[in-house]
XYZ file of C-alpha atoms in Angstrom:
75
model
C 3.927 -0.539 -10.032
C 1.696 -3.462 -10.907
C 3.822 -4.163 -14.016
C 6.961 -4.197 -11.877
C 5.435 -6.619 -9.394
C 4.056 -8.886 -12.121
C 7.456 -9.216 -13.777
C 9.926 -9.062 -10.906
C 10.433 -12.838 -10.741
C 10.832 -13.404 -14.462
C 12.943 -10.520 -15.722
C 14.959 -7.527 -14.687
C 12.689 -4.580 -13.950
C 13.081 -0.968 -12.882
C 10.793 1.676 -11.506
C 11.387 5.040 -13.168
C 11.836 7.752 -10.571
C 12.691 5.286 -7.833
C 10.395 3.664 -5.373
C 11.119 5.426 -2.099
C 7.635 6.889 -1.673
C 5.816 3.659 -2.441
C 8.271 1.775 -0.224
C 7.531 4.059 2.742
C 3.810 3.662 2.127
C 4.186 -0.134 1.951
C 6.076 -0.199 5.263
C 3.316 1.929 6.823
C 0.736 -0.552 5.526
C 2.770 -3.390 7.020
C 2.737 -1.627 10.389
C -1.047 -1.355 10.257
C -1.383 -4.991 9.224
C 0.727 -5.991 12.231
C -1.367 -3.963 14.655
C 0.919 -0.946 14.957
C -0.055 2.647 14.244
C 1.903 4.584 11.647
C 2.864 8.211 11.302
C 2.842 8.080 7.490
C 0.691 11.044 6.393
C -1.456 8.948 4.030
C -2.291 6.305 6.639
C -1.866 8.004 10.039
C -5.623 8.423 10.529
C -6.190 4.659 10.499
C -5.825 2.270 13.421
C -5.619 -0.908 11.335
C -5.348 -2.208 7.780
C -8.983 -3.281 7.968
C -9.875 0.371 8.625
C -8.047 1.327 5.424
C -9.916 -1.344 3.460
C -13.230 -0.180 4.906
C -12.437 3.410 3.945
C -11.585 2.407 0.375
C -14.661 0.190 0.044
C -17.237 2.492 1.639
C -16.140 6.111 1.247
C -15.844 7.803 -2.137
C -12.894 9.811 -0.788
C -11.033 6.515 -0.414
C -10.673 6.072 -4.161
C -7.234 7.702 -4.038
C -5.951 4.730 -1.997
C -7.856 1.990 -3.829
C -5.076 0.908 -6.206
C -2.527 0.940 -3.415
C -4.758 -1.268 -1.247
C -5.133 -3.716 -4.145
C -1.350 -3.835 -4.602
C -0.676 -4.446 -0.918
C -3.366 -7.108 -0.641
C -2.132 -8.852 -3.788
C 1.615 -8.733 -3.176
């Protein structure tokens, strides 16, 4: 995903297997960032995007979301 995002403005890119799952997760992250709760299973336990960041930064179980958080915060 990072390679797609890094090259999207300079060349034609594709994401093998489609991007529906990551797209739904990104929209859920956007909801949290805008102060809305989400029902996305990966993020439903969080009340805000800051809560997700805190989880990733301070709980070893949050490592599964770490790359996703970096992508959302970067792009």
